[in-house]
Coordinates of C-alpha atoms in Angstrom, one line a residue:
X1 CA -0.2 0.3 -0.2
X2 CA 2.0 3.5 -1.5
X3 CA 0.9 6.0 1.3
X4 CA 1.8 9.8 0.4
X5 CA 1.9 12.1 3.2
X6 CA 2.9 15.9 4.1
X7 CA 2.1 18.1 7.1
X8 CA 1.3 21.5 7.5
X9 CA 1.5 24.1 10.9
X10 CA -2.4 24.7 11.6
X11 CA -3.9 27.4 14.3
X12 CA -4.7 27.0 17.9
X13 CA -8.4 27.3 17.3
X14 CA -8.7 23.7 16.0
X15 CA -11.5 21.9 17.4
X16 CA -11.9 20.0 21.0
X17 CA -12.7 16.6 21.1
X18 CA -15.9 16.5 22.8
X19 CA -16.5 14.0 25.4
X20 CA -19.1 11.3 25.5
X21 CA -21.2 10.5 29.2
X22 CA -19.6 6.5 28.4
X23 CA -15.4 7.9 27.8
X24 CA -15.3 4.4 26.5
X25 CA -16.7 3.8 23.0
X26 CA -17.8 4.8 19.6
X27 CA -21.4 6.2 19.4
X28 CA -24.1 4.6 16.3
X29 CA -23.4 7.6 14.1
X30 CA -20.0 7.7 14.3
X31 CA -18.0 7.0 11.1
X32 CA -15.0 5.2 12.7
X33 CA -15.3 1.5 12.8
X34 CA -12.2 1.2 15.2
X35 CA -9.1 3.2 16.1
X36 CA -7.7 5.8 16.1
X37 CA -4.4 4.2 16.9
X38 CA -0.9 4.7 16.9
X39 CA 1.9 2.1 15.5
X40 CA 5.8 2.9 15.4
X41 CA 6.9 6.3 16.5
X42 CA 10.6 7.2 15.9
X43 CA 12.6 10.5 17.2
X44 CA 11.4 11.9 13.8
X45 CA 8.1 10.5 13.3
X46 CA 5.3 8.4 14.6
X47 CA 2.0 6.4 12.5
X48 CA -1.4 6.9 13.0
X49 CA -4.1 4.4 11.8
X50 CA -8.0 4.4 11.6
X51 CA -10.8 2.2 10.0
X52 CA -14.0 3.6 8.7
X53 CA -17.0 2.3 8.0
X54 CA -17.7 4.0 5.0
X55 CA -15.3 6.2 2.7
X56 CA -14.0 9.9 3.9
X57 CA -11.8 12.1 3.8
X58 CA -9.4 11.5 6.7
X59 CA -6.5 13.5 8.3
X60 CA -5.1 13.9 11.8
X61 CA -4.3 16.7 13.9
X62 CA -1.5 16.5 16.8
X63 CA 0.4 18.3 19.3
X64 CA 2.8 18.7 22.1
X65 CA 0.8 18.1 25.1
X66 CA 2.8 20.8 26.5
X67 CA 2.6 23.2 23.7
X68 CA -1.4 22.6 22.5
X69 CA -1.0 25.8 20.8
X70 CA 1.0 24.7 17.9
X71 CA -0.8 21.9 15.8
X72 CA -0.1 20.5 13.2
X73 CA -1.5 17.9 10.7
X74 CA -0.9 14.6 8.2
X75 CA -2.1 14.9 4.7
X76 CA -5.3 14.4 4.1
X77 CA -6.1 11.1 2.8
X78 CA -9.4 9.0 0.9
X79 CA -10.5 5.8 3.3
X80 CA -11.4 3.8 0.0
X81 CA -13.0 0.5 0.4
X82 CA -10.3 -1.5 -1.9
X83 CA -8.6 -1.1 1.6
X84 CA -11.6 -1.9 3.3
X85 CA -11.8 1.8 4.5
X86 CA -8.4 1.6 6.6
X87 CA -5.9 4.6 7.0
X88 CA -2.2 4.9 7.6
X89 CA -1.2 8.3 8.1
X90 CA 2.8 10.0 9.0
X91 CA 3.1 12.5 11.7
X92 CA 6.2 14.0 10.8
X93 CA 6.6 17.1 12.8
X94 CA 7.2 15.5 15.9
X95 CA 10.6 15.2 18.3
X96 CA 12.0 12.8 20.4
X97 CA 11.0 11.8 24.0
X98 CA 7.5 14.0 23.6
X99 CA 3.6 12.6 24.6
X100 CA 1.7 14.2 21.5
X101 CA -2.5 14.5 21.9
X102 CA -4.3 14.3 18.7
X103 CA -7.8 14.2 17.7
X104 CA -9.2 12.5 13.8
X105 CA -10.7 14.7 11.0
X106 CA -13.3 13.1 8.7
X107 CA -14.7 15.4 5.9
X108 CA -13.4 18.5 7.5
X109 CA -15.0 17.6 10.9
X110 CA -13.7 16.5 14.0
X111 CA -14.9 13.7 15.3
X112 CA -15.8 13.0 18.9
X113 CA -14.0 10.1 20.4
X114 CA -15.1 10.0 24.0
X115 CA -11.6 9.4 25.1
X116 CA -8.1 11.3 25.0
X117 CA -6.5 10.5 22.3
X118 CA -1.8 10.1 22.5
X119 CA 1.3 9.0 21.5
X120 CA 4.4 8.9 22.4
X121 CA 7.9 9.3 20.7
X122 CA 10.7 7.3 22.0
X123 CA 13.7 9.5 23.8
X124 CA 17.4 9.9 22.5
X125 CA 19.8 7.6 24.5
X126 CA 23.2 8.4 23.7
X127 CA 26.2 10.0 26.9
X128 CA 25.0 13.3 26.2
X129 CA 21.1 12.4 27.4
X130 CA 19.5 10.7 30.6
X131 CA 18.2 7.2 30.6
X132 CA 14.4 7.4 31.6
X133 CA 12.1 5.1 32.8
X134 CA 10.1 2.8 30.3
X135 CA 7.2 1.2 30.7
X136 CA 5.9 -1.7 28.0
X137 CA 2.6 -3.4 27.6
X138 CA 2.9 -7.1 26.6
X139 CA 0.5 -9.6 26.2
X140 CA -0.9 -12.5 23.6
X141 CA -4.0 -14.6 22.5
X142 CA -6.7 -12.4 22.1
X143 CA -9.3 -14.2 21.1
X144 CA -13.1 -11.9 20.5
X145 CA -16.2 -14.2 20.5
X146 CA -18.3 -14.0 17.0
X147 CA -21.4 -15.5 17.6
X148 CA -22.3 -15.4 13.5
X149 CA -19.8 -18.4 13.1
X150 CA -18.8 -19.6 16.4
X151 CA -20.1 -22.8 17.6
X152 CA -22.6 -22.6 20.2
X153 CA -21.8 -23.4 23.5
X154 CA -17.7 -23.1 23.4
X155 CA -16.0 -20.2 24.8
X156 CA -13.9 -18.5 22.2
X157 CA -13.0 -15.2 24.4
X158 CA -13.8 -13.1 27.7
X159 CA -12.6 -11.4 29.7
X160 CA -12.6 -8.0 28.0
X161 CA -12.3 -5.4 30.6
X162 CA -8.2 -6.6 30.3
X163 CA -8.1 -4.3 27.6
X164 CA -9.0 -1.0 29.7
X165 CA -7.2 -2.5 32.9
X166 CA -4.2 -2.2 30.2
X167 CA -4.4 1.1 29.1
X168 CA -4.6 1.9 33.2
X169 CA -1.2 1.1 32.7
X170 CA -0.3 4.4 30.9
X171 CA 2.3 2.6 29.0
X172 CA 4.3 4.1 26.6
X173 CA 4.1 1.6 24.1
X174 CA 2.0 -2.0 24.1
X175 CA 3.8 -4.7 22.8
X176 CA 1.2 -7.3 20.9
X177 CA 3.1 -11.3 21.1
X178 CA 0.8 -13.0 18.2
X179 CA -2.4 -14.8 18.1
X180 CA -3.9 -11.1 18.0
X181 CA -6.9 -12.7 16.9
X182 CA -8.1 -15.7 15.7
X183 CA -8.6 -16.8 12.3
X184 CA -12.0 -19.2 12.0
X185 CA -12.3 -21.5 9.0
X186 CA -14.7 -19.2 7.4
X187 CA -11.7 -16.8 7.4
X188 CA -8.5 -18.2 6.8
X189 CA -9.1 -18.8 2.9
X190 CA -9.9 -15.9 1.3
X191 CA -8.8 -12.1 1.9
X192 CA -12.3 -10.9 2.9
X193 CA -12.6 -13.1 4.9
X194 CA -9.4 -12.3 6.5
X195 CA -10.5 -8.2 6.6
X196 CA -13.9 -9.5 7.8
X197 CA -12.2 -10.6 10.7
X198 CA -10.0 -8.2 11.7
X199 CA -12.3 -5.5 11.4
X200 CA -15.2 -7.1 13.8
X201 CA -12.4 -8.3 16.0
X202 CA -11.3 -4.7 16.3
X203 CA -13.9 -2.9 17.0
X204 CA -14.7 -4.2 20.0
X205 CA -16.1 -1.7 22.3
X206 CA -13.8 -2.4 25.2
X207 CA -10.3 -2.1 23.2
X208 CA -11.0 1.3 21.8
X209 CA -9.4 3.0 24.6
X210 CA -5.9 0.5 24.7
X211 CA -6.1 1.9 20.7
X212 CA -5.9 5.3 21.3
X213 CA -4.2 5.7 24.3
X214 CA -0.7 4.7 23.5
X215 CA 1.8 2.8 20.6
X216 CA 1.1 -0.1 19.6
X217 CA 3.7 -2.9 18.0
X218 CA 3.0 -6.6 17.0
X219 CA 4.4 -10.1 15.9
X220 CA 2.2 -12.9 14.4
X221 CA 1.7 -16.5 15.5
X222 CA -0.6 -19.5 14.0
X223 CA -4.3 -18.2 14.2
X224 CA -3.6 -14.4 12.9
X225 CA -1.2 -16.1 10.3
X226 CA -3.3 -19.1 9.5
X227 CA -5.1 -22.3 10.7
X228 CA -3.7 -23.7 14.1
X229 CA -0.4 -24.9 14.0
X230 CA 0.4 -23.8 10.3
X231 CA 3.7 -23.2 9.0
X232 CA 5.4 -22.2 5.8
X233 CA 3.9 -24.8 3.7
X234 CA 0.6 -22.5 4.1
X235 CA -1.0 -21.2 0.6
X236 CA -2.2 -18.3 2.2
X237 CA 0.5 -16.8 3.7
X238 CA 0.8 -14.0 1.1
X239 CA -2.5 -12.2 2.0
X240 CA -2.3 -12.9 5.5
X241 CA 1.0 -10.6 5.4
X242 CA -0.7 -8.0 3.4
X243 CA -3.9 -8.1 5.9
X244 CA -1.5 -7.8 8.7
X245 CA 0.4 -5.2 7.5
X246 CA -2.9 -3.4 6.5
X247 CA -4.1 -3.5 10.3
X248 CA -0.9 -3.1 12.1
X249 CA 1.2 -0.2 11.8
X250 CA 5.2 -1.6 12.6
X251 CA 8.3 0.2 11.4
X252 CA 8.9 -2.2 8.9
X253 CA 8.6 -5.8 7.7
X254 CA 10.9 -8.2 6.5
X255 CA 14.5 -8.0 7.5
X256 CA 18.2 -8.7 5.4
X257 CA 17.7 -12.7 4.4
X258 CA 14.3 -13.0 5.2
X259 CA 12.5 -10.4 3.4
X260 CA 9.1 -12.2 3.6
X261 CA 9.1 -12.2 6.8
X262 CA 6.8 -9.5 9.3
X263 CA 9.6 -9.2 11.2
X264 CA 11.7 -6.2 12.2
X265 CA 13.9 -4.3 15.2
X266 CA 12.7 -1.0 16.8
X267 CA 14.8 1.3 20.0
X268 CA 13.2 2.5 22.8
X269 CA 15.6 4.5 24.9
X270 CA 17.9 2.1 25.9
X271 CA 15.9 -0.8 25.1
X272 CA 15.6 -2.3 21.8
X273 CA 12.9 -5.0 20.9
X274 CA 13.5 -8.0 17.7
X275 CA 10.4 -8.8 16.3
X276 CA 10.6 -12.4 15.2
X277 CA 8.2 -13.9 12.7
X278 CA 8.2 -18.1 13.9
X279 CA 6.0 -18.8 11.0
X280 CA 7.0 -17.9 7.2
X281 CA 10.1 -20.0 7.4
X282 CA 9.0 -22.6 10.1
X283 CA 8.8 -26.2 9.4
X284 CA 6.2 -28.8 10.1
X285 CA 5.1 -29.4 13.8
X286 CA 4.9 -33.0 12.4
X287 CA 8.5 -33.5 11.2
X288 CA 10.0 -34.6 14.6
X289 CA 13.2 -35.2 13.8
X290 CA 14.5 -31.8 15.5
X291 CA 16.6 -30.5 12.2
X292 CA 13.7 -28.3 10.6
X293 CA 13.5 -24.9 10.1
X294 CA 11.6 -22.4 12.8
X295 CA 12.7 -18.9 12.0
X296 CA 14.6 -20.0 9.1
X297 CA 18.5 -19.8 8.4
X298 CA 18.5 -16.0 7.1
X299 CA 16.3 -14.9 9.9
X300 CA 18.2 -16.4 12.9
X301 CA 21.2 -15.1 11.3
X302 CA 20.0 -11.7 11.3
X303 CA 18.9 -11.7 14.6
X304 CA 22.4 -12.9 15.9
X305 CA 23.7 -10.0 14.4
X306 CA 21.2 -7.4 15.3
X307 CA 21.7 -8.7 18.8
X308 CA 25.9 -8.0 18.5
X309 CA 25.6 -4.6 17.1
X310 CA 23.0 -3.4 20.0
X311 CA 24.3 -1.2 22.3
X312 CA 20.6 -1.7 24.2
X313 CA 20.8 -2.0 27.7
X314 CA 17.9 -4.7 27.6
X315 CA 17.2 -6.7 23.8
X316 CA 13.7 -8.0 24.0
X317 CA 13.7 -10.5 21.6
X318 CA 9.8 -11.1 21.3
X319 CA 8.3 -14.2 19.2
X320 CA 4.9 -16.1 19.4
X321 CA 6.1 -18.9 20.6
X322 CA 7.9 -20.3 23.7
X323 CA 12.1 -20.2 23.1
X324 CA 14.0 -21.3 25.9
X325 CA 11.4 -24.4 27.9
X326 CA 13.2 -27.5 27.4
X327 CA 9.6 -28.7 27.2
X328 CA 9.1 -30.4 23.7
X329 CA 5.2 -30.5 23.9
X330 CA 3.1 -28.6 22.2
X331 CA 5.3 -25.8 19.6
X332 CA 7.9 -25.1 21.8
X333 CA 11.1 -24.0 20.0
X334 CA 12.6 -27.3 21.7
X335 CA 11.0 -29.3 19.2
X336 CA 13.3 -27.3 16.7
X337 CA 16.5 -28.4 18.7
X338 CA 19.2 -27.8 15.6
X339 CA 18.1 -23.9 14.9
X340 CA 17.7 -23.5 18.9
X341 CA 21.4 -25.4 19.7
X342 CA 22.5 -22.6 16.6
X343 CA 20.6 -19.8 18.4
X344 CA 21.9 -20.6 21.6
X345 CA 25.9 -21.4 20.3
X346 CA 25.5 -18.0 18.3
X347 CA 24.6 -16.5 21.5
X348 CA 27.4 -17.7 24.0
X349 CA 30.1 -17.4 21.3
X350 CA 29.6 -13.8 20.3
X351 CA 29.4 -13.3 23.9
X352 CA 26.1 -11.2 23.5
X353 CA 25.2 -9.0 26.3
X354 CA 21.8 -8.2 28.0
X355 CA 19.4 -10.4 25.9
X356 CA 15.7 -11.8 27.3
X357 CA 12.8 -13.6 25.4
X358 CA 9.2 -12.7 25.5
X359 CA 6.8 -15.3 24.4
X360 CA 3.0 -16.1 24.3
X361 CA 0.9 -18.9 22.5
X362 CA 0.5 -21.3 25.1
X363 CA -2.7 -19.6 26.9
X364 CA -0.3 -19.6 30.4
X365 CA 2.2 -17.6 31.6
X366 CA 5.5 -18.3 33.4
X367 CA 9.1 -16.9 33.6
X368 CA 11.7 -19.4 32.3
X369 CA 15.3 -19.0 33.1
X370 CA 17.8 -21.2 31.8
X371 CA 21.2 -21.1 33.4
X372 CA 23.9 -21.8 30.9
X373 CA 27.6 -22.5 32.2
X374 CA 30.1 -20.3 33.0
X375 CA 27.5 -17.2 31.5
X376 CA 24.3 -15.5 32.3
X377 CA 21.3 -17.4 32.5
X378 CA 19.2 -16.2 30.0
X379 CA 15.1 -15.4 30.9
X380 CA 11.8 -15.9 28.6
X381 CA 9.0 -14.6 29.9
X382 CA 5.6 -16.4 28.7
X383 CA 2.4 -14.4 28.6
X384 CA -0.7 -15.7 27.7
X385 CA -3.5 -15.0 27.5
X386 CA -5.1 -12.3 27.5
X387 CA -8.9 -12.9 26.4
X388 CA -8.7 -16.4 25.1
X389 CA -9.6 -19.6 27.3
X390 CA -6.7 -20.0 29.7
X391 CA -5.0 -23.5 30.0
X392 CA -6.7 -26.1 31.7
X393 CA -4.2 -29.1 32.0
X394 CA -2.1 -30.1 34.9
X395 CA 1.4 -27.8 35.5
X396 CA 3.9 -28.6 33.5
X397 CA 7.5 -29.9 34.9
X398 CA 9.7 -27.1 33.3
X399 CA 12.9 -27.5 35.6
X400 CA 13.7 -23.6 34.4
X401 CA 10.6 -22.0 36.1
X402 CA 11.0 -19.5 38.1
X403 CA 8.9 -20.5 41.8
X404 CA 5.5 -18.9 41.9
X405 CA 5.5 -17.5 38.1
X406 CA 2.7 -20.6 36.9
X407 CA -0.3 -18.5 35.9
X408 CA -3.4 -20.2 34.4
X409 CA -5.4 -17.3 34.5
X410 CA -6.4 -14.4 31.5
X411 CA -3.4 -12.0 32.3
X412 CA -1.1 -9.4 31.2
X413 CA 2.6 -7.9 32.0
X414 CA 3.9 -4.5 32.2
X415 CA 7.9 -4.2 31.9
X416 CA 9.5 -1.1 33.5
X417 CA 12.9 -0.1 33.0
X418 CA 14.1 1.7 35.7
X419 CA 17.0 3.3 37.5
X420 CA 20.0 5.3 36.5
X421 CA 22.5 4.3 33.6
X422 CA 25.1 2.2 35.9
X423 CA 22.0 -0.2 37.3
X424 CA 18.6 0.1 35.6
X425 CA 16.6 -2.8 36.1
X426 CA 13.6 -4.6 34.3
X427 CA 10.9 -5.4 36.9
X428 CA 8.0 -7.8 35.1
X429 CA 4.6 -7.3 36.9
X430 CA 2.0 -9.8 35.6
X431 CA -1.5 -8.6 36.4
X432 CA -5.4 -10.2 36.1
X433 CA -8.1 -8.8 33.9
X434 CA -8.8 -6.8 36.4
X435 CA -5.4 -5.3 36.9
X436 CA -4.5 -7.1 40.9
X437 CA -1.1 -8.1 40.9
X438 CA -0.2 -11.9 40.0
X439 CA 3.2 -11.7 40.8
X440 CA 5.9 -9.3 39.9
X441 CA 10.2 -10.0 39.4
X442 CA 13.0 -8.0 38.9
X443 CA 15.9 -8.5 36.1
X444 CA 19.0 -6.3 37.0
X445 CA 21.1 -5.4 34.1
X446 CA 24.2 -7.0 35.6
X447 CA 22.3 -10.0 35.8
X448 CA 22.3 -10.1 31.9
X449 CA 25.9 -9.6 31.6
X450 CA 29.0 -12.2 31.3
X451 CA 30.8 -11.5 34.9
X452 CA 27.9 -10.5 36.2
X453 CA 25.8 -11.4 39.1
X454 CA 24.0 -14.9 38.7

């Protein structure tokens, strides 16, 4: 999708958002189907997204929250049927480390959203600038019930108040860890079906405030890629990728050596996030020899090089499925022993500091801490599910699970990076759908350094 953009400064007389009584949902008369939503942000630009219900001319007006009298606008664009009335816009008059507010205009009229709309830009992080606290929300496995196609009596999704609980945490950005929606068999066989599933789920009323209050990034897993447990043989991968790009606003899609992947990386202060694609190049789960591809050689080579080159304090590798659990059940990377071995060997050989994994998929939450001889232990925070049905089987015998972290209720995580430059701490706090704290675990930067504390 080609997007041509421009901006211009507006006067302070731009319309003010009107708050409705609920402060949460869109009115029936609103032209908006879902959103608005902020996507990626850099030091000099940020992506804005919205889906309308019908054709319209769209632009966003935005301003620095500390200087509300100077306003800017994105280029006006048409929401058209061929893109299911989705518009991607670029706010290109921003500066680093700021909080911006914005409003949506359709056909020259400001649309009352009933809630504050905002996004952040990442802070600069170098020796001349002080480090800042960073708040990252993370979760996976979001199923939204749809009576039109769901089997009666089955529980497909519930606990949607979790999205309000996440919004209340005011994260700098939300990182979606895969299975962000669930294609049904009526969806995945066509572009029309995939787009209808996204349109239905993205319009959930309880989701709207979260979409509008912060920036959003995403990886995928099997259910927002195609059928259950699907791999690189999936014939619908091109339309899945196209649909993913239409409904998310990541900074890039694809990496050198794995151009068809949806992965990339981005920097937020002294944290760098690496978005992995665990489906496009993945060999069949039924090939139990353990020597099949998982991310694929090109994507793995890119990841190791990018981690080695990164100067970030914390290097977060976000993947749809579990990476470090030694259990070979379900779809863990342990089923792909050759590639997992190559990953661990490369991390050790290159002496790469600061690495931590984030994963989903399992409809359970646990923190895995994998010991390594003579090197710092690796962590994998598996956070799942958001609204899908929680894991209902007996507790798994993961020998590397951090005690007290086994969780089988709907939940999300807040990762907070705090402290001075020489002693940064990443604290994982897991909360249930009502924001009740279930467990908390701090990880000091020295724990992720070779020769540091174990």
